[in-house]
mmCIF file of C-alpha atoms in Angstrom:
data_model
loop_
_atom_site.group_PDB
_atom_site.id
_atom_site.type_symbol
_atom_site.label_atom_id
_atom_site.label_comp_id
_atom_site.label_asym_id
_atom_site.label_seq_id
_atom_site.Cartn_x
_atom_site.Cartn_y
_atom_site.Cartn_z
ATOM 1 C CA UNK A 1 -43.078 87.271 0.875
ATOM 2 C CA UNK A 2 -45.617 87.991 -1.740
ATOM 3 C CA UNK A 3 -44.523 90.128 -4.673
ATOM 4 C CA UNK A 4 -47.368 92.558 -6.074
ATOM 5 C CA UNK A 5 -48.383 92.619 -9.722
ATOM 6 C CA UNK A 6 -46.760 95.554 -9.969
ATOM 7 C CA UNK A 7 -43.018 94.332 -9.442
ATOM 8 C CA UNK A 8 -43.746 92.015 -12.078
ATOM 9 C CA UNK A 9 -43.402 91.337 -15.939
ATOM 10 C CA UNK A 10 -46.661 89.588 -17.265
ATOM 11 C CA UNK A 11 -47.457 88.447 -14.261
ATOM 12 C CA UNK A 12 -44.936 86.437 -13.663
ATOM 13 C CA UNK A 13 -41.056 87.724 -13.856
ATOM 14 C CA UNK A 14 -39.584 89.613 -11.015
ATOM 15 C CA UNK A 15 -38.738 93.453 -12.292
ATOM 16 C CA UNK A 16 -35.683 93.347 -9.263
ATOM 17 C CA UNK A 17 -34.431 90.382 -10.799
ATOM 18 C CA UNK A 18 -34.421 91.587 -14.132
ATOM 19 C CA UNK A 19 -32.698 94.703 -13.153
ATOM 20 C CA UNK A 20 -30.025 92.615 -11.820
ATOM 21 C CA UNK A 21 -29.670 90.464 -14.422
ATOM 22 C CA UNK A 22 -29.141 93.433 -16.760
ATOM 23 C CA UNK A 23 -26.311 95.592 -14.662
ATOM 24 C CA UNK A 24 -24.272 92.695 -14.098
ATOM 25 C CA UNK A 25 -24.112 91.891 -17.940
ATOM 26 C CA UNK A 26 -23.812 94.969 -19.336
ATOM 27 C CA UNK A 27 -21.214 95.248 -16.361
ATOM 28 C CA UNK A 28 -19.320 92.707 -17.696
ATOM 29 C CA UNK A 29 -19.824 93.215 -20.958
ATOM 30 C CA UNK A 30 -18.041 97.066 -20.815
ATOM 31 C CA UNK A 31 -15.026 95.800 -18.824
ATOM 32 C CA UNK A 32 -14.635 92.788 -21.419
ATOM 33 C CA UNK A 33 -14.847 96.189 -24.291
ATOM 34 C CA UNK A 34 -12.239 97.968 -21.879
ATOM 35 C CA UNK A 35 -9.519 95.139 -22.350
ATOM 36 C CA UNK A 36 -10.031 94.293 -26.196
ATOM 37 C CA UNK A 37 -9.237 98.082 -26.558
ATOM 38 C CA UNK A 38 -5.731 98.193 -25.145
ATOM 39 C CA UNK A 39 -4.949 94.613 -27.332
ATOM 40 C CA UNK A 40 -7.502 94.821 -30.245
ATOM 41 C CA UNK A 41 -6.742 97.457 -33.303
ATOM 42 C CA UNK A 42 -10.662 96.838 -35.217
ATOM 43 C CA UNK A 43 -13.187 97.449 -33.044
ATOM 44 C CA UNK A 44 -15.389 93.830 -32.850
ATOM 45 C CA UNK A 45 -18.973 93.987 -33.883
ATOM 46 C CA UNK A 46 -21.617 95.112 -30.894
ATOM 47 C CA UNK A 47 -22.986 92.377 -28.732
ATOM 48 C CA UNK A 48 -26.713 91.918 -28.341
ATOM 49 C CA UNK A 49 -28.397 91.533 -25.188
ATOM 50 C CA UNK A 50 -30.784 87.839 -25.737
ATOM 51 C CA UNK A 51 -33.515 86.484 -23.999
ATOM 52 C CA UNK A 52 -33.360 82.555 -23.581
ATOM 53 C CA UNK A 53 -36.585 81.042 -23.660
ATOM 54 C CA UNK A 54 -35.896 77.182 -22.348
ATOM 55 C CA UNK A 55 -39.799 74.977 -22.886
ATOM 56 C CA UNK A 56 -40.696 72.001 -21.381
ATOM 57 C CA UNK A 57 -42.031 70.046 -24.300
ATOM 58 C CA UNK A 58 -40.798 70.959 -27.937
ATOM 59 C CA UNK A 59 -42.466 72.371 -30.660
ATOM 60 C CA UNK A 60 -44.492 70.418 -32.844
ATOM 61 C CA UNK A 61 -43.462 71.780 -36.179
ATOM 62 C CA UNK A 62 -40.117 74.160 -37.191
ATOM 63 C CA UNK A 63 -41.068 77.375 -38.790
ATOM 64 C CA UNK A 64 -39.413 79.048 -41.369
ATOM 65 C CA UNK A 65 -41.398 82.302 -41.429
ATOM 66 C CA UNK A 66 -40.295 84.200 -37.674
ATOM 67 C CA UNK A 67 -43.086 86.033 -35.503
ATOM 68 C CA UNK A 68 -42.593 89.527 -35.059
ATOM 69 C CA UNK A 69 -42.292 90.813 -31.716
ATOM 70 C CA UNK A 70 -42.856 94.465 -30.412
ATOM 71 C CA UNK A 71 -40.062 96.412 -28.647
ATOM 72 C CA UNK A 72 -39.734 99.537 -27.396
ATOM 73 C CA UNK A 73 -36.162 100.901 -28.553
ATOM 74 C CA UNK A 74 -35.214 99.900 -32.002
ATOM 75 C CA UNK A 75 -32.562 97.092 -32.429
ATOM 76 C CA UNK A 76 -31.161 98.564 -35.629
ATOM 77 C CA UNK A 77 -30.951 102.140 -36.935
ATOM 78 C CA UNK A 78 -30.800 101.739 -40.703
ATOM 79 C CA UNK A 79 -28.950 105.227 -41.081
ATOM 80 C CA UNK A 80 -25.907 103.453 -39.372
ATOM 81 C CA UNK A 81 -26.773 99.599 -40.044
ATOM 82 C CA UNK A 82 -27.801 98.718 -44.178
ATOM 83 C CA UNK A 83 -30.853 97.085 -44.837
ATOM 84 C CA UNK A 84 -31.136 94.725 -47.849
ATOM 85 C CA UNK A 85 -34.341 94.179 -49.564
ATOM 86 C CA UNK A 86 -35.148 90.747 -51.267
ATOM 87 C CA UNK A 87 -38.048 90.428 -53.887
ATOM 88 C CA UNK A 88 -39.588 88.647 -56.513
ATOM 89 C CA UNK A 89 -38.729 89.701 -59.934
ATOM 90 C CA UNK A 90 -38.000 92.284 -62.050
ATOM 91 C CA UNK A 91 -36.137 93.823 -59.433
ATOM 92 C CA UNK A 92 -36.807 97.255 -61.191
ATOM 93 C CA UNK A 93 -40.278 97.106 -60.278
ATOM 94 C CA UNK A 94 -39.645 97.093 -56.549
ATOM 95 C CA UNK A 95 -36.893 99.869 -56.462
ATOM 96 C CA UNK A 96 -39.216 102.087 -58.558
ATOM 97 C CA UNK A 97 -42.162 101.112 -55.975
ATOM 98 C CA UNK A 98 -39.928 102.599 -53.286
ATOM 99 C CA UNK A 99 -38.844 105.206 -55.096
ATOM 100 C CA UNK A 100 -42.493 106.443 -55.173
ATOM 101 C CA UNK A 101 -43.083 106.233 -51.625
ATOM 102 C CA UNK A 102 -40.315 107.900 -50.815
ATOM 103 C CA UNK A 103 -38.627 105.427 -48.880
ATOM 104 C CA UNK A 104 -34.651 105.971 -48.351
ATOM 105 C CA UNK A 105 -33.920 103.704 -45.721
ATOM 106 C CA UNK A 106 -33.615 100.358 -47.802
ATOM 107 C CA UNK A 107 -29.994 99.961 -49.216
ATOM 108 C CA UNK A 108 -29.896 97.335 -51.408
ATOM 109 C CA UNK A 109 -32.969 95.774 -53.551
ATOM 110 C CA UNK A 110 -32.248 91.767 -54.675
ATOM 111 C CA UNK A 111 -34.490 89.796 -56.616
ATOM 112 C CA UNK A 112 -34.410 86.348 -57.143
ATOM 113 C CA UNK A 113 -32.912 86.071 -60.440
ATOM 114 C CA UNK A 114 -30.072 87.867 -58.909
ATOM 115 C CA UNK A 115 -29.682 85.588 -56.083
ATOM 116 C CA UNK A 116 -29.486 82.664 -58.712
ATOM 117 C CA UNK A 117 -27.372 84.535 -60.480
ATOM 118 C CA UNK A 118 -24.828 87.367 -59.099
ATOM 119 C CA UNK A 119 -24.837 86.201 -55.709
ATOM 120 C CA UNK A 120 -24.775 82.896 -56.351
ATOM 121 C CA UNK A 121 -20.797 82.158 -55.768
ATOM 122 C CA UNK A 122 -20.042 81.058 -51.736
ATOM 123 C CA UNK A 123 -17.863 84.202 -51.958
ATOM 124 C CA UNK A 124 -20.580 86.655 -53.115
ATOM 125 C CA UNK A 125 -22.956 85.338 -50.681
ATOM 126 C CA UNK A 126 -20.699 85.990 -47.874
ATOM 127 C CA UNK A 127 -19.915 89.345 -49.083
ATOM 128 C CA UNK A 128 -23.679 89.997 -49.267
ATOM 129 C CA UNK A 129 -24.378 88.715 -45.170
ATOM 130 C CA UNK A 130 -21.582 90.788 -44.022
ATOM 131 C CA UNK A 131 -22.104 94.106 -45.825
ATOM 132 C CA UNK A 132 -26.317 94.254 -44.296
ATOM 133 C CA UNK A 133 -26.893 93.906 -41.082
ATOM 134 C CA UNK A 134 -30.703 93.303 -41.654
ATOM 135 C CA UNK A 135 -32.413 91.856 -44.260
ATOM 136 C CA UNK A 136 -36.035 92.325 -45.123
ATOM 137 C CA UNK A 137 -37.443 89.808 -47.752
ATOM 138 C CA UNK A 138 -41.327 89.745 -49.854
ATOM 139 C CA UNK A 139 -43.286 87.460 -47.761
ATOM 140 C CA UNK A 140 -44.501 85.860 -51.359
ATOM 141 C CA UNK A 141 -40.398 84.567 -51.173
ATOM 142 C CA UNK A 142 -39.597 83.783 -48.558
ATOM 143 C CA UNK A 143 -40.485 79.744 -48.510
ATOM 144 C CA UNK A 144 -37.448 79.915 -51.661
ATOM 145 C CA UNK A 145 -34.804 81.379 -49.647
ATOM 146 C CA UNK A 146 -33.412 78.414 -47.430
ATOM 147 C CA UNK A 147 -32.341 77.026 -50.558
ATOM 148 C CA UNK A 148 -31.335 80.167 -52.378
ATOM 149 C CA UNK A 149 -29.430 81.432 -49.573
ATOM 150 C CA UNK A 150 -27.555 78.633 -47.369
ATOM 151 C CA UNK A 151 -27.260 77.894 -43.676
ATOM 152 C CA UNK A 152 -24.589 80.568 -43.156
ATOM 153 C CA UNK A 153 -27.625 82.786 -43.499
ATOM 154 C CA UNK A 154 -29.273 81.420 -40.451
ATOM 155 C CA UNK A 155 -26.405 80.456 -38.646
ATOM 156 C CA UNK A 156 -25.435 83.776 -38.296
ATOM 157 C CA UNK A 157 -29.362 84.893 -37.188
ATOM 158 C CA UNK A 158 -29.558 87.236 -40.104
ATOM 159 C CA UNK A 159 -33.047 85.599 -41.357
ATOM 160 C CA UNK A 160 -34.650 87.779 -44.400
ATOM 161 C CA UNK A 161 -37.625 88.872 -42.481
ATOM 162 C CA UNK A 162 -41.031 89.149 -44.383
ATOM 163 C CA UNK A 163 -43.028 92.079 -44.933
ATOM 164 C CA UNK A 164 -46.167 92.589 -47.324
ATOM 165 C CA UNK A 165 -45.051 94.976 -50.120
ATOM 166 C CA UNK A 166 -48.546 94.961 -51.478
ATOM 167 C CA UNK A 167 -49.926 97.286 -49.010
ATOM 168 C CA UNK A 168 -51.055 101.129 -49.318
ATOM 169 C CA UNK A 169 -49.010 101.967 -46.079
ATOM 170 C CA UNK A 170 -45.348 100.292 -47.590
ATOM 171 C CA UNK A 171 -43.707 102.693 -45.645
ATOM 172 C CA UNK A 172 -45.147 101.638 -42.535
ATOM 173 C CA UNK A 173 -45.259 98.673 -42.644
ATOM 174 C CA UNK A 174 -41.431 98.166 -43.688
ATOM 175 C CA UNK A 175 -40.862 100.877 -40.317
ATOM 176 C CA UNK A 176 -42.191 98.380 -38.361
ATOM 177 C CA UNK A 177 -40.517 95.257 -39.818
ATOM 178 C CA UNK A 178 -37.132 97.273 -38.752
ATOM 179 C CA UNK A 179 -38.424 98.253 -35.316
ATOM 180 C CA UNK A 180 -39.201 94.850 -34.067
ATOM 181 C CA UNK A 181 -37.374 91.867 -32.882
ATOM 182 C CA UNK A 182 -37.895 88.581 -34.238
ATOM 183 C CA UNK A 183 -38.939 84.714 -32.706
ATOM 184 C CA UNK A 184 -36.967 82.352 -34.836
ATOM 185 C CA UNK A 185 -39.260 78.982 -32.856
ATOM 186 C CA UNK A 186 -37.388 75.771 -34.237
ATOM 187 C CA UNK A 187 -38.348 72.124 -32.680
ATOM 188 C CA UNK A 188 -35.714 72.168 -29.772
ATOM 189 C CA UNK A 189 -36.204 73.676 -26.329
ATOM 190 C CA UNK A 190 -34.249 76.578 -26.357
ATOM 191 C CA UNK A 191 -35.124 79.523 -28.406
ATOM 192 C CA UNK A 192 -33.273 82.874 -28.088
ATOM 193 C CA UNK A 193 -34.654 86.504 -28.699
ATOM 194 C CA UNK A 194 -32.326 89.781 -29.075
ATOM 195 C CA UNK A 195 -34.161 92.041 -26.533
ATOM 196 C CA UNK A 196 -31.460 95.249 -26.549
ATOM 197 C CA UNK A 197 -27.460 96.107 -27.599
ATOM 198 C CA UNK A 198 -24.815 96.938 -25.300
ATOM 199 C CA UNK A 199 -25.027 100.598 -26.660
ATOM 200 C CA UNK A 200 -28.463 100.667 -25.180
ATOM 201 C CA UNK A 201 -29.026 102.115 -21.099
ATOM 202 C CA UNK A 202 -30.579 99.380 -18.710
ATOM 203 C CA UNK A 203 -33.554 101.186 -18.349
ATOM 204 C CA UNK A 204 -34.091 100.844 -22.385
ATOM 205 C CA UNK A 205 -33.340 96.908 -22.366
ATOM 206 C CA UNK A 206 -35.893 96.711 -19.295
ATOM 207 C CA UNK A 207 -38.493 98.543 -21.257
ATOM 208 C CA UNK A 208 -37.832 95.928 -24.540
ATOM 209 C CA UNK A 209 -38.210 92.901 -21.932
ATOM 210 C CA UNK A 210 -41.096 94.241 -20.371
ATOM 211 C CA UNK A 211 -43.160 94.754 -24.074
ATOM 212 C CA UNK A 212 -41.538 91.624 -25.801
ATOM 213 C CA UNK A 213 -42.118 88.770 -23.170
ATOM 214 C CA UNK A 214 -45.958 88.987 -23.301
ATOM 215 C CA UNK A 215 -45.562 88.261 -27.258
ATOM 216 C CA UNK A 216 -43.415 85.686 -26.662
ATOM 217 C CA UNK A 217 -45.423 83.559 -24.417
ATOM 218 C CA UNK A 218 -48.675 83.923 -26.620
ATOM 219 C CA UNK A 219 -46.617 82.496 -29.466
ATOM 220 C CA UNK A 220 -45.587 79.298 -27.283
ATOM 221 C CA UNK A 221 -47.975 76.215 -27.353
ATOM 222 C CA UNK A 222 -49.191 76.416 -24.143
ATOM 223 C CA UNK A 223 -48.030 79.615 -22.600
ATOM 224 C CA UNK A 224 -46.497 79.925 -19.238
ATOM 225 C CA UNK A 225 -47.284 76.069 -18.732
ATOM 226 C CA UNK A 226 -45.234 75.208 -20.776
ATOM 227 C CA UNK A 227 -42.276 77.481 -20.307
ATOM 228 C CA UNK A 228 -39.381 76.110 -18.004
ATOM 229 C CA UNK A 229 -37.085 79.022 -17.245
ATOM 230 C CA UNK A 230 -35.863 82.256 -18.659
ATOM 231 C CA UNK A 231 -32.002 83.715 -18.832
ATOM 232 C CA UNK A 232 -30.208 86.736 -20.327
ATOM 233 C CA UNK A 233 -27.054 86.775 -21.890
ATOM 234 C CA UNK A 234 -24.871 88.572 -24.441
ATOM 235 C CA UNK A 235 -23.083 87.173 -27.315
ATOM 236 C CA UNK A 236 -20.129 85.242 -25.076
ATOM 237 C CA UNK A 237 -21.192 85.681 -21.811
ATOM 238 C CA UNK A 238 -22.845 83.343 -19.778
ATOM 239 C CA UNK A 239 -26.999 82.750 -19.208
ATOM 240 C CA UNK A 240 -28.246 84.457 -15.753
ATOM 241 C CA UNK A 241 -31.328 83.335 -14.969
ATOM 242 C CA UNK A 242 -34.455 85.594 -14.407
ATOM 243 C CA UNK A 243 -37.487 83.377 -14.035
ATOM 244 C CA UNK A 244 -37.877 79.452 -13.421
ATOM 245 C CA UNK A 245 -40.668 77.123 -12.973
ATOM 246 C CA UNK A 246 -40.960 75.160 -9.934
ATOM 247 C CA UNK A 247 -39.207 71.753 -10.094
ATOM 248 C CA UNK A 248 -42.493 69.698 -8.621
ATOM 249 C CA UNK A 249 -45.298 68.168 -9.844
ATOM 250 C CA UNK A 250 -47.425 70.610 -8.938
ATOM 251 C CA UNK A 251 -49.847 72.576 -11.037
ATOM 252 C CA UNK A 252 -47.287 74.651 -13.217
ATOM 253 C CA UNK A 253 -44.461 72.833 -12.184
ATOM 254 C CA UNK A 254 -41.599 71.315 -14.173
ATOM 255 C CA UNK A 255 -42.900 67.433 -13.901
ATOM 256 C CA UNK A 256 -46.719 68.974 -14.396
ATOM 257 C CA UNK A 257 -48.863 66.570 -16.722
ATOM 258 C CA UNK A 258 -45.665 63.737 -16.534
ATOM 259 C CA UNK A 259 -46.581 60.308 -15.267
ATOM 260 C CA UNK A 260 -44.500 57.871 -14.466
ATOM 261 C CA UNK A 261 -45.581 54.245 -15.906
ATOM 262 C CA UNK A 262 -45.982 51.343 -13.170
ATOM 263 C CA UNK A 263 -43.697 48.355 -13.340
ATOM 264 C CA UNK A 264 -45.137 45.875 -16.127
ATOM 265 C CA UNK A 265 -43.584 43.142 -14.330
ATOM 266 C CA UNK A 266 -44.734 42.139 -11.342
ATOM 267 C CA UNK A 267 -48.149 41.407 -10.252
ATOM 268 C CA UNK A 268 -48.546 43.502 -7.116
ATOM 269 C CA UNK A 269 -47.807 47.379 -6.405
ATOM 270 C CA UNK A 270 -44.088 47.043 -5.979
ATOM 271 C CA UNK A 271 -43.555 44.423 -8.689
ATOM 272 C CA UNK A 272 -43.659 41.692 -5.532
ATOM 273 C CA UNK A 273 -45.738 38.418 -5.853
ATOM 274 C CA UNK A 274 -48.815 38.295 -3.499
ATOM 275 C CA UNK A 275 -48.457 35.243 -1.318
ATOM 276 C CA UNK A 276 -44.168 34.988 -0.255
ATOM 277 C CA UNK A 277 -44.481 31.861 1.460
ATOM 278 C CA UNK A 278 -45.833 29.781 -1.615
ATOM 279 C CA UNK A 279 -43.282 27.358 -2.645
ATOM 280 C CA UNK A 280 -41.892 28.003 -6.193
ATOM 281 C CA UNK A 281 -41.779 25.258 -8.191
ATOM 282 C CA UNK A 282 -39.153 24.572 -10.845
ATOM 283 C CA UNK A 283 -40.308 25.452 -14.324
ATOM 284 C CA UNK A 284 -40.686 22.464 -17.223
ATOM 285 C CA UNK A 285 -38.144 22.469 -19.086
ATOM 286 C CA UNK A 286 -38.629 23.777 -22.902
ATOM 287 C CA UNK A 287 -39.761 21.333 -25.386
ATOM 288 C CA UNK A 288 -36.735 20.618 -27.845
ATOM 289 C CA UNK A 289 -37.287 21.776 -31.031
ATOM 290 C CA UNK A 290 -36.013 19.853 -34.272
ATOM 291 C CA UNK A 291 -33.884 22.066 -36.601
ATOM 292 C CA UNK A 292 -35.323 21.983 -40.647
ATOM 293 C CA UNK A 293 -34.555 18.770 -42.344
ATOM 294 C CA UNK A 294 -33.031 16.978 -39.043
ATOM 295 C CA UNK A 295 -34.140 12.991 -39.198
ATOM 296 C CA UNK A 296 -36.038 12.596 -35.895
ATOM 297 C CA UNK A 297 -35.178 9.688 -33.861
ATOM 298 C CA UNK A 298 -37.453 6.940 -32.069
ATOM 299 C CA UNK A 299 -36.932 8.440 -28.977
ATOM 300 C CA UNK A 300 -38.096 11.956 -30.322
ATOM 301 C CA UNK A 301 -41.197 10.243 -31.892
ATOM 302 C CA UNK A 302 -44.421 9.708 -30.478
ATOM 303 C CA UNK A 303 -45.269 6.938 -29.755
ATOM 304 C CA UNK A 304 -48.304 5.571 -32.407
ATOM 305 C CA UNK A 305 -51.649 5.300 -30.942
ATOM 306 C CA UNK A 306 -52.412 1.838 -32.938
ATOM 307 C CA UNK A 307 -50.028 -0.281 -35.132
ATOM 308 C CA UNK A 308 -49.635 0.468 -38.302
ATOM 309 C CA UNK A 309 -50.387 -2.170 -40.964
ATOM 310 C CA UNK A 310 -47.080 -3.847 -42.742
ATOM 311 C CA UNK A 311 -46.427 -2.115 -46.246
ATOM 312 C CA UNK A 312 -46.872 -4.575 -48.735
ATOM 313 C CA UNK A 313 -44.275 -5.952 -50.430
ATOM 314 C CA UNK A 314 -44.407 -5.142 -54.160
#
């Protein structure tokens, strides 16, 4: 039965399936909550709700700047989450810069000398990734900060994401850095994309889905032809899928644009000679080859053509 453009998400994802996808997590997800209550004192940190985007043929090149991607419903409210600014130096300069705009919503300004510096120590660092919960970083800095700040920073999907603090509109523009979600491509198959929180009502993780996955594709060599399959999933629970390619070799299918190479070794179509009923003949055997500074017998020589005159006797 043919599904109408309607019931789907860029033309492509079902909107039932989604929909399904989403109860049963966030399902799952609240009973899980239920039983850490009645065992756990500290209440563990809330679970996003990621899209896992699985390609067929890997990126070319790994980038370390991510694409932003429209949602609908915020991921992070900085009046309950702390957002942590990094710049280039003096630091000063930047704080008073926000200062005059008026914007409150940053909580902590870093510059670079300070990361080199201050938050240098493996202890400091950590303090730093676990007090923000976002962190927004100069564009001008960013190629700087794998080194500056360690793996742990993008282990934990906390990359420092860039914004342009040169423009008129700063305020804007860092409003819409913290609005958006974030496409962290590197050059395996699987990239993941938060797309909601467990806080947030299926309708408002539908809505992200529906506005993100358009983004998403355009930022994948080759769009849809290229994209395998699509899941959901929280922090710990398992991938349900919401989308998959055919598995044939048809046009948009999984084994679309592979060949397979013929059999080098035989001379006909199945690797079989021609002609079965011609006798095979035993190969020659291999000439014998003298090892390096071996005296060669008078068998192993050929035999002379002519005589050779007698050497003279001196």
């Amino acid at each position: 039965m043919a599904i109408s453009k309607d019931e789907l998400v860029d033309d492509h994802v079902s909107l039932q399936q989604c929909k399904k996808a989403i109860n049963a997590l966030l399902t799952h997800e609240r009973q899980k909550a239920e039983e850490r209550q009645e065992t756990e004192l500290i209440e563990p940190k809330e679970p996003h709700v990621w899209l896992n985007v699985t390609v067929k043929k890997m990126a070319p090149i790994n980038k370390i700047k991510p694409a932003k991607i429209p949602i609908v419903h915020p991921l992070v409210d900085p009046r309950t989450t702390p957002v942590c600014l990094i710049t280039k130096d003096p630091q000063r300069e930047y704080k008073d810069l926000l200062e005059t705009h008026k914007i409150k919503f940053i909580h902590r300004v870093v510059g670079l000398e300070k990361l080199k510096g201050k938050w240098k120590p493996f202890e400091a660092r950590r303090m730093l990734l676990k007090e923000n919960g976002l962190f927004l970083a100069d564009e001008r800095v960013i190629p700087l900060l794998p080194r500056l700040l360690g793996k742990k920073w993008f282990e934990a999907k906390k990359q420092p994401i860039p914004v342009c603090l040169t423009r008129k509109d700063l305020k804007g523009e860092l409003e819409r850095a913290i609005s958006s979600t974030y496409m962290n491509q590197n050059k395996g198959t699987c990239t993941s994309i938060k797309v909601g929180v467990l806080s947030q009502t299926p309708e408002q993780i539908m809505a992200n889905i529906q506005t993100a996955l358009p983004a998403i594709v355009k930022r994948i060599q080759d769009g849809w032809d290229n994209i395998q399959n699509l899941h959901i999933k929280t922090n710990s629970s398992v991938s349900l899928p919401i989308w998959s390619c055919s598995l044939g070799d048809s046009e948009g299918g999984r084994w679309d644009g592979f060949t397979v190479e013929a059999d080098a070794g035989g001379s006909g179509s199945d690797g079989s000679d021609d002609d079965e009923d011609t006798d095979m003949e035993d190969p020659a055997p291999p000439p014998k080859v003298q090892g390096k500074g071996k005296k060669r017998t008078p068998e192993d020589q050929d035999p002379p053509d002519h005589e050779s005159p007698k050497k003279r006797a001196k």
